[in-house]
């Protein structure tokens, strides 16, 4: 090759290198622009392709963008890897604020992935980088963590101090994202301290920024998830309904950051095990979590078919670092299936929820009661109550456990135990919280009815019915109508009893609550002959009723004018037919199937 040719070739190579460098720089700039627009799938594709070539080094800030876009695109492992590299790059550049923030994000991601040791190490590093810095926005995240940790250790004063330190830092930073998050953090601490009015005022302030679209996507998603959890735990059903609807609108396709893309809504995959859950690239990773919250709201509103469908969809959408939301969806599906009489399906759903780390109570206890396994029902709900370390963190959860404890205790004729649970529930509902008040009045009314205090029972149950109707919670309202019918009959008002039973049956049939609908229909039919459950004969049913009334074999023999040996034979047949092993379990079966 001649010298001019060599020079021409060299010039061509230089030009190609310059063009390639310009193209590379252009790709990074386009990725930064996409991230600014929160078009995460686009940013991820550009930076991922760029990063495949070792010679094309990314800056610490670009690696942070790659980590963010990988997370939004469903590539959790890549997000962590990019964040590790970003931390190293910030550290190499002597940027302790950048390194501190990257370290905090690694703490957050490792904690979400169930790796507490790694999370603790990165939290320590974040503190090391940031604690000696002058006040800066990055310190907000440490203050948030301090508030959560103090709350977990029961140090409410320290928790409030940390939350307010976060607020001061956030206001100083003038970041709408951090200010809104700090409002929510302080609200959570105040709520745990029983300062409900102040707490909800702060939460409303934070959610104004969310619903007005003033925040970035990650903070919008965080605040929807945190606020919805907070509302349900505080039994604030009105806010939960309002913000669940807003959250699902934000998550709805098309979605690209603030306005984005998603996967096919008609995806026909079925979830056969929790391991099947994952988030598809380009999908809003908050969508499954928000949908899981929506399932809880739909369940209370009585939209059960949609609730079960949404629970399945939520399990397909929930990211691998938010499996507690999938557990909640499985649990809610189990509750729907149990009340519809689909007991085997409910057992499977509760098992999946348990596999994902949720104690499936009180649903599982009520399932055992419906199956006639009274001992298991009593043990399950009592253990769940004992395991709840601080009921103030989850008022609604505590209320549901106490309501179930009341129901189970009445089923096994433990009226004193039911009364104790109902009184605690009454104390829990002392504030102006309609959902808790209706739950407490229902339990108190049921206990009063069992104690033959018909007047107080009628007053409490009518109060409970009004509460449930105002909240538009149909299943619980129909259950109260069943109790009211019993109280009406106890005072001789047959017409009122039949009106309540007819109204209850209509609701049960609409919801698909088959066992309850049959029970209401049987009570409406009065003395008409009906098919007995479990293959029991009429005589076996008589024996079972007397057992449920506390009668011994000798008492039953005298009442029915038969021998004690015959009573024992009937009991053996009853136990075998019902699949139970004790008088208490048989009593619970009789209660659940309205044989008393």
mmCIF file of C-alpha atoms in Angstrom, residues 301-588:
data_model
loop_
_atom_site.group_PDB
_atom_site.id
_atom_site.type_symbol
_atom_site.label_atom_id
_atom_site.label_comp_id
_atom_site.label_asym_id
_atom_site.label_seq_id
_atom_site.Cartn_x
_atom_site.Cartn_y
_atom_site.Cartn_z
ATOM 1 C CA UNK A 301 -67.378 -3.348 48.776
ATOM 2 C CA UNK A 302 -68.713 -6.797 47.896
ATOM 3 C CA UNK A 303 -67.414 -6.806 44.319
ATOM 4 C CA UNK A 304 -66.119 -10.315 44.836
ATOM 5 C CA UNK A 305 -65.853 -11.624 41.283
ATOM 6 C CA UNK A 306 -63.760 -8.613 40.278
ATOM 7 C CA UNK A 307 -61.760 -8.817 43.514
ATOM 8 C CA UNK A 308 -60.753 -12.411 42.798
ATOM 9 C CA UNK A 309 -59.898 -11.590 39.183
ATOM 10 C CA UNK A 310 -57.821 -8.598 40.297
ATOM 11 C CA UNK A 311 -56.051 -10.748 42.900
ATOM 12 C CA UNK A 312 -54.891 -13.131 40.169
ATOM 13 C CA UNK A 313 -53.719 -10.225 38.033
ATOM 14 C CA UNK A 314 -51.897 -8.626 40.969
ATOM 15 C CA UNK A 315 -49.953 -11.841 41.547
ATOM 16 C CA UNK A 316 -48.767 -11.733 37.927
ATOM 17 C CA UNK A 317 -47.727 -8.082 38.175
ATOM 18 C CA UNK A 318 -46.099 -7.793 41.608
ATOM 19 C CA UNK A 319 -42.287 -7.386 41.415
ATOM 20 C CA UNK A 320 -40.085 -9.966 43.103
ATOM 21 C CA UNK A 321 -39.068 -7.401 45.731
ATOM 22 C CA UNK A 322 -42.708 -6.763 46.809
ATOM 23 C CA UNK A 323 -43.976 -10.268 47.464
ATOM 24 C CA UNK A 324 -45.861 -9.180 50.591
ATOM 25 C CA UNK A 325 -48.364 -7.556 48.213
ATOM 26 C CA UNK A 326 -48.842 -10.852 46.396
ATOM 27 C CA UNK A 327 -49.406 -12.496 49.786
ATOM 28 C CA UNK A 328 -52.141 -9.947 50.527
ATOM 29 C CA UNK A 329 -53.781 -10.683 47.166
ATOM 30 C CA UNK A 330 -53.725 -14.445 47.789
ATOM 31 C CA UNK A 331 -55.199 -13.881 51.253
ATOM 32 C CA UNK A 332 -58.015 -11.684 49.916
ATOM 33 C CA UNK A 333 -58.824 -14.285 47.263
ATOM 34 C CA UNK A 334 -58.999 -16.905 50.020
ATOM 35 C CA UNK A 335 -61.503 -14.799 51.939
ATOM 36 C CA UNK A 336 -63.752 -14.522 48.872
ATOM 37 C CA UNK A 337 -63.548 -18.256 48.190
ATOM 38 C CA UNK A 338 -64.256 -19.143 51.837
ATOM 39 C CA UNK A 339 -67.385 -17.009 52.051
ATOM 40 C CA UNK A 340 -68.624 -18.454 48.766
ATOM 41 C CA UNK A 341 -68.284 -21.968 50.177
ATOM 42 C CA UNK A 342 -65.290 -22.900 47.985
ATOM 43 C CA UNK A 343 -63.384 -24.208 50.970
ATOM 44 C CA UNK A 344 -60.717 -26.280 49.181
ATOM 45 C CA UNK A 345 -59.796 -23.351 46.930
ATOM 46 C CA UNK A 346 -59.667 -21.058 49.944
ATOM 47 C CA UNK A 347 -57.267 -23.425 51.687
ATOM 48 C CA UNK A 348 -54.927 -23.282 48.666
ATOM 49 C CA UNK A 349 -55.030 -19.467 48.561
ATOM 50 C CA UNK A 350 -54.290 -19.181 52.279
ATOM 51 C CA UNK A 351 -51.401 -21.635 51.853
ATOM 52 C CA UNK A 352 -49.887 -19.457 49.102
ATOM 53 C CA UNK A 353 -50.244 -16.375 51.323
ATOM 54 C CA UNK A 354 -48.482 -18.234 54.132
ATOM 55 C CA UNK A 355 -45.720 -19.362 51.770
ATOM 56 C CA UNK A 356 -45.057 -15.703 50.949
ATOM 57 C CA UNK A 357 -44.717 -14.762 54.608
ATOM 58 C CA UNK A 358 -48.206 -13.680 55.668
ATOM 59 C CA UNK A 359 -49.990 -15.257 58.635
ATOM 60 C CA UNK A 360 -53.331 -16.085 56.936
ATOM 61 C CA UNK A 361 -55.495 -15.135 59.892
ATOM 62 C CA UNK A 362 -58.280 -14.715 60.735
ATOM 63 C CA UNK A 363 -59.390 -16.166 57.396
ATOM 64 C CA UNK A 364 -57.831 -19.562 58.066
ATOM 65 C CA UNK A 365 -59.472 -19.802 61.511
ATOM 66 C CA UNK A 366 -62.882 -19.046 59.998
ATOM 67 C CA UNK A 367 -62.206 -21.639 57.298
ATOM 68 C CA UNK A 368 -61.481 -24.251 59.982
ATOM 69 C CA UNK A 369 -64.690 -23.247 61.746
ATOM 70 C CA UNK A 370 -66.655 -23.773 58.528
ATOM 71 C CA UNK A 371 -64.999 -27.190 58.208
ATOM 72 C CA UNK A 372 -66.071 -28.092 61.746
ATOM 73 C CA UNK A 373 -62.513 -27.982 63.107
ATOM 74 C CA UNK A 374 -63.269 -25.791 66.096
ATOM 75 C CA UNK A 375 -60.086 -26.577 68.027
ATOM 76 C CA UNK A 376 -57.942 -25.459 65.083
ATOM 77 C CA UNK A 377 -60.051 -22.322 64.687
ATOM 78 C CA UNK A 378 -59.647 -21.335 68.337
ATOM 79 C CA UNK A 379 -55.916 -22.058 68.373
ATOM 80 C CA UNK A 380 -55.262 -20.224 65.110
ATOM 81 C CA UNK A 381 -56.983 -16.961 65.995
ATOM 82 C CA UNK A 382 -55.577 -16.887 69.545
ATOM 83 C CA UNK A 383 -52.033 -17.435 68.264
ATOM 84 C CA UNK A 384 -52.453 -14.670 65.692
ATOM 85 C CA UNK A 385 -53.646 -12.267 68.396
ATOM 86 C CA UNK A 386 -50.684 -13.180 70.602
ATOM 87 C CA UNK A 387 -48.217 -12.695 67.727
ATOM 88 C CA UNK A 388 -49.356 -9.156 66.897
ATOM 89 C CA UNK A 389 -46.549 -7.223 68.552
ATOM 90 C CA UNK A 390 -48.074 -3.736 68.422
ATOM 91 C CA UNK A 391 -51.780 -3.550 67.524
ATOM 92 C CA UNK A 392 -51.577 0.237 67.052
ATOM 93 C CA UNK A 393 -49.664 -0.307 63.798
ATOM 94 C CA UNK A 394 -52.623 -2.184 62.295
ATOM 95 C CA UNK A 395 -55.922 -1.286 63.928
ATOM 96 C CA UNK A 396 -58.022 -2.934 61.222
ATOM 97 C CA UNK A 397 -55.973 -6.138 61.396
ATOM 98 C CA UNK A 398 -56.449 -6.275 65.161
ATOM 99 C CA UNK A 399 -60.155 -5.554 64.828
ATOM 100 C CA UNK A 400 -60.624 -8.366 62.325
ATOM 101 C CA UNK A 401 -58.814 -10.815 64.601
ATOM 102 C CA UNK A 402 -60.956 -9.806 67.575
ATOM 103 C CA UNK A 403 -64.159 -10.056 65.528
ATOM 104 C CA UNK A 404 -63.160 -13.555 64.428
ATOM 105 C CA UNK A 405 -62.243 -14.474 68.022
ATOM 106 C CA UNK A 406 -65.763 -13.408 69.065
ATOM 107 C CA UNK A 407 -67.375 -15.493 66.312
ATOM 108 C CA UNK A 408 -65.277 -18.580 67.020
ATOM 109 C CA UNK A 409 -65.850 -18.337 70.786
ATOM 110 C CA UNK A 410 -69.626 -18.085 70.291
ATOM 111 C CA UNK A 411 -69.494 -21.092 67.979
ATOM 112 C CA UNK A 412 -67.992 -23.249 70.728
ATOM 113 C CA UNK A 413 -70.284 -21.733 73.391
ATOM 114 C CA UNK A 414 -67.449 -19.822 75.055
ATOM 115 C CA UNK A 415 -69.551 -16.759 75.793
ATOM 116 C CA UNK A 416 -67.104 -15.299 78.364
ATOM 117 C CA UNK A 417 -64.272 -15.547 75.823
ATOM 118 C CA UNK A 418 -66.438 -13.908 73.174
ATOM 119 C CA UNK A 419 -67.345 -11.135 75.618
ATOM 120 C CA UNK A 420 -63.671 -10.445 76.397
ATOM 121 C CA UNK A 421 -62.806 -10.150 72.699
ATOM 122 C CA UNK A 422 -65.814 -7.916 72.014
ATOM 123 C CA UNK A 423 -64.914 -5.570 74.888
ATOM 124 C CA UNK A 424 -61.359 -5.162 73.580
ATOM 125 C CA UNK A 425 -62.792 -4.474 70.156
ATOM 126 C CA UNK A 426 -65.082 -1.844 71.679
ATOM 127 C CA UNK A 427 -62.072 -0.136 73.284
ATOM 128 C CA UNK A 428 -60.229 -0.225 69.962
ATOM 129 C CA UNK A 429 -63.174 1.558 68.306
ATOM 130 C CA UNK A 430 -63.284 4.355 70.900
ATOM 131 C CA UNK A 431 -62.306 6.984 68.313
ATOM 132 C CA UNK A 432 -64.501 8.246 65.495
ATOM 133 C CA UNK A 433 -63.657 5.456 63.017
ATOM 134 C CA UNK A 434 -66.840 4.149 61.342
ATOM 135 C CA UNK A 435 -65.367 0.837 60.151
ATOM 136 C CA UNK A 436 -64.085 -0.049 63.630
ATOM 137 C CA UNK A 437 -67.320 1.121 65.262
ATOM 138 C CA UNK A 438 -69.480 -1.067 63.016
ATOM 139 C CA UNK A 439 -67.191 -4.055 63.653
ATOM 140 C CA UNK A 440 -67.329 -3.544 67.419
ATOM 141 C CA UNK A 441 -71.113 -3.067 67.509
ATOM 142 C CA UNK A 442 -71.569 -6.289 65.532
ATOM 143 C CA UNK A 443 -69.475 -8.277 68.014
ATOM 144 C CA UNK A 444 -71.092 -6.673 71.070
ATOM 145 C CA UNK A 445 -74.562 -7.318 69.654
ATOM 146 C CA UNK A 446 -73.765 -10.978 68.949
ATOM 147 C CA UNK A 447 -72.522 -11.440 72.519
ATOM 148 C CA UNK A 448 -75.584 -9.722 73.972
ATOM 149 C CA UNK A 449 -77.798 -12.025 71.902
ATOM 150 C CA UNK A 450 -75.924 -15.093 73.163
ATOM 151 C CA UNK A 451 -76.407 -13.843 76.723
ATOM 152 C CA UNK A 452 -80.166 -13.477 76.082
ATOM 153 C CA UNK A 453 -79.961 -9.680 76.594
ATOM 154 C CA UNK A 454 -82.323 -9.054 73.713
ATOM 155 C CA UNK A 455 -82.882 -5.337 74.250
ATOM 156 C CA UNK A 456 -79.189 -4.359 74.179
ATOM 157 C CA UNK A 457 -78.641 -6.843 71.328
ATOM 158 C CA UNK A 458 -81.286 -5.167 69.162
ATOM 159 C CA UNK A 459 -79.917 -1.702 69.888
ATOM 160 C CA UNK A 460 -76.309 -2.652 69.118
ATOM 161 C CA UNK A 461 -77.161 -4.668 66.015
ATOM 162 C CA UNK A 462 -79.331 -1.912 64.537
ATOM 163 C CA UNK A 463 -76.481 0.512 65.182
ATOM 164 C CA UNK A 464 -74.051 -1.899 63.493
ATOM 165 C CA UNK A 465 -76.364 -2.335 60.490
ATOM 166 C CA UNK A 466 -76.608 1.424 60.025
ATOM 167 C CA UNK A 467 -72.824 1.656 60.140
ATOM 168 C CA UNK A 468 -72.256 -1.058 57.535
ATOM 169 C CA UNK A 469 -74.921 0.360 55.235
ATOM 170 C CA UNK A 470 -73.385 3.822 55.432
ATOM 171 C CA UNK A 471 -69.978 2.367 54.588
ATOM 172 C CA UNK A 472 -71.576 0.375 51.725
ATOM 173 C CA UNK A 473 -70.105 -2.890 52.964
ATOM 174 C CA UNK A 474 -72.799 -5.423 51.988
ATOM 175 C CA UNK A 475 -71.606 -8.783 53.328
ATOM 176 C CA UNK A 476 -71.133 -7.612 56.903
ATOM 177 C CA UNK A 477 -74.471 -5.772 56.729
ATOM 178 C CA UNK A 478 -76.197 -8.986 55.651
ATOM 179 C CA UNK A 479 -74.535 -10.922 58.478
ATOM 180 C CA UNK A 480 -75.858 -8.375 60.966
ATOM 181 C CA UNK A 481 -79.339 -8.787 59.475
ATOM 182 C CA UNK A 482 -79.126 -12.512 60.275
ATOM 183 C CA UNK A 483 -78.361 -11.690 63.909
ATOM 184 C CA UNK A 484 -81.132 -9.104 63.974
ATOM 185 C CA UNK A 485 -83.591 -11.714 62.704
ATOM 186 C CA UNK A 486 -82.674 -13.972 65.624
ATOM 187 C CA UNK A 487 -83.139 -11.096 68.077
ATOM 188 C CA UNK A 488 -86.478 -10.138 66.472
ATOM 189 C CA UNK A 489 -87.728 -13.692 66.803
ATOM 190 C CA UNK A 490 -86.581 -13.778 70.417
ATOM 191 C CA UNK A 491 -88.962 -10.899 71.189
ATOM 192 C CA UNK A 492 -91.748 -12.365 69.065
ATOM 193 C CA UNK A 493 -91.505 -10.009 66.080
ATOM 194 C CA UNK A 494 -91.737 -12.614 63.309
ATOM 195 C CA UNK A 495 -92.497 -10.090 60.568
ATOM 196 C CA UNK A 496 -89.366 -8.047 61.293
ATOM 197 C CA UNK A 497 -87.321 -11.250 61.397
ATOM 198 C CA UNK A 498 -88.582 -12.353 57.976
ATOM 199 C CA UNK A 499 -87.845 -8.933 56.471
ATOM 200 C CA UNK A 500 -84.246 -9.079 57.734
ATOM 201 C CA UNK A 501 -83.779 -12.654 56.506
ATOM 202 C CA UNK A 502 -85.165 -11.848 53.066
ATOM 203 C CA UNK A 503 -82.887 -8.813 52.734
ATOM 204 C CA UNK A 504 -79.881 -10.861 53.881
ATOM 205 C CA UNK A 505 -80.635 -13.698 51.459
ATOM 206 C CA UNK A 506 -80.843 -11.263 48.531
ATOM 207 C CA UNK A 507 -77.386 -9.874 49.321
ATOM 208 C CA UNK A 508 -75.855 -13.317 49.889
ATOM 209 C CA UNK A 509 -77.232 -14.583 46.568
ATOM 210 C CA UNK A 510 -75.885 -11.530 44.725
ATOM 211 C CA UNK A 511 -72.440 -12.003 46.274
ATOM 212 C CA UNK A 512 -72.391 -15.738 45.638
ATOM 213 C CA UNK A 513 -72.125 -16.443 49.388
ATOM 214 C CA UNK A 514 -73.804 -19.827 48.935
ATOM 215 C CA UNK A 515 -73.627 -21.196 52.521
ATOM 216 C CA UNK A 516 -75.045 -17.974 53.974
ATOM 217 C CA UNK A 517 -77.761 -17.788 51.319
ATOM 218 C CA UNK A 518 -78.826 -21.357 52.117
ATOM 219 C CA UNK A 519 -78.873 -20.589 55.835
ATOM 220 C CA UNK A 520 -81.058 -17.517 55.293
ATOM 221 C CA UNK A 521 -83.392 -19.486 53.028
ATOM 222 C CA UNK A 522 -83.663 -22.278 55.601
ATOM 223 C CA UNK A 523 -84.535 -19.830 58.353
ATOM 224 C CA UNK A 524 -87.113 -18.172 56.100
ATOM 225 C CA UNK A 525 -88.722 -21.543 55.401
ATOM 226 C CA UNK A 526 -89.345 -21.894 59.137
ATOM 227 C CA UNK A 527 -90.568 -25.334 60.007
ATOM 228 C CA UNK A 528 -90.424 -26.675 56.449
ATOM 229 C CA UNK A 529 -88.456 -29.862 56.064
ATOM 230 C CA UNK A 530 -84.962 -29.346 54.650
ATOM 231 C CA UNK A 531 -82.094 -31.571 53.698
ATOM 232 C CA UNK A 532 -79.680 -31.997 56.568
ATOM 233 C CA UNK A 533 -75.962 -31.336 55.947
ATOM 234 C CA UNK A 534 -73.221 -33.943 56.214
ATOM 235 C CA UNK A 535 -75.606 -36.833 55.579
ATOM 236 C CA UNK A 536 -76.956 -36.572 59.134
ATOM 237 C CA UNK A 537 -80.209 -38.255 60.032
ATOM 238 C CA UNK A 538 -82.936 -36.438 61.934
ATOM 239 C CA UNK A 539 -82.068 -38.336 65.138
ATOM 240 C CA UNK A 540 -78.342 -37.591 64.735
ATOM 241 C CA UNK A 541 -79.230 -33.918 64.283
ATOM 242 C CA UNK A 542 -81.198 -33.987 67.537
ATOM 243 C CA UNK A 543 -78.217 -35.524 69.319
ATOM 244 C CA UNK A 544 -75.882 -32.930 67.791
ATOM 245 C CA UNK A 545 -78.102 -30.058 68.949
ATOM 246 C CA UNK A 546 -78.073 -31.387 72.506
ATOM 247 C CA UNK A 547 -74.286 -31.817 72.370
ATOM 248 C CA UNK A 548 -73.973 -28.228 71.179
ATOM 249 C CA UNK A 549 -76.138 -27.168 74.115
ATOM 250 C CA UNK A 550 -73.581 -28.631 76.504
ATOM 251 C CA UNK A 551 -75.407 -31.877 77.275
ATOM 252 C CA UNK A 552 -73.520 -34.947 78.495
ATOM 253 C CA UNK A 553 -74.282 -38.411 77.147
ATOM 254 C CA UNK A 554 -76.438 -39.016 80.226
ATOM 255 C CA UNK A 555 -78.346 -35.741 79.699
ATOM 256 C CA UNK A 556 -78.959 -36.587 76.046
ATOM 257 C CA UNK A 557 -80.108 -40.104 76.866
ATOM 258 C CA UNK A 558 -82.647 -38.788 79.357
ATOM 259 C CA UNK A 559 -83.889 -36.081 76.989
ATOM 260 C CA UNK A 560 -84.405 -38.482 74.071
ATOM 261 C CA UNK A 561 -85.423 -41.478 76.205
ATOM 262 C CA UNK A 562 -82.662 -43.687 74.807
ATOM 263 C CA UNK A 563 -79.701 -45.469 76.353
ATOM 264 C CA UNK A 564 -76.298 -43.887 76.846
ATOM 265 C CA UNK A 565 -74.875 -46.641 74.613
ATOM 266 C CA UNK A 566 -77.187 -45.467 71.814
ATOM 267 C CA UNK A 567 -76.065 -41.885 72.373
ATOM 268 C CA UNK A 568 -72.422 -43.003 72.055
ATOM 269 C CA UNK A 569 -73.233 -44.835 68.826
ATOM 270 C CA UNK A 570 -74.946 -41.750 67.413
ATOM 271 C CA UNK A 571 -71.962 -39.605 68.391
ATOM 272 C CA UNK A 572 -69.534 -41.981 66.670
ATOM 273 C CA UNK A 573 -71.650 -41.790 63.514
ATOM 274 C CA UNK A 574 -71.829 -37.983 63.738
ATOM 275 C CA UNK A 575 -68.056 -37.643 64.172
ATOM 276 C CA UNK A 576 -67.429 -39.975 61.219
ATOM 277 C CA UNK A 577 -69.894 -38.208 58.896
ATOM 278 C CA UNK A 578 -68.678 -34.728 59.748
ATOM 279 C CA UNK A 579 -64.972 -35.644 59.825
ATOM 280 C CA UNK A 580 -64.498 -34.228 63.322
ATOM 281 C CA UNK A 581 -62.912 -35.685 66.432
ATOM 282 C CA UNK A 582 -64.410 -33.827 69.388
ATOM 283 C CA UNK A 583 -67.656 -32.488 70.808
ATOM 284 C CA UNK A 584 -66.319 -28.926 70.414
ATOM 285 C CA UNK A 585 -65.648 -29.482 66.715
ATOM 286 C CA UNK A 586 -69.100 -31.015 66.235
ATOM 287 C CA UNK A 587 -70.616 -27.982 68.009
ATOM 288 C CA UNK A 588 -68.762 -25.639 65.678
#
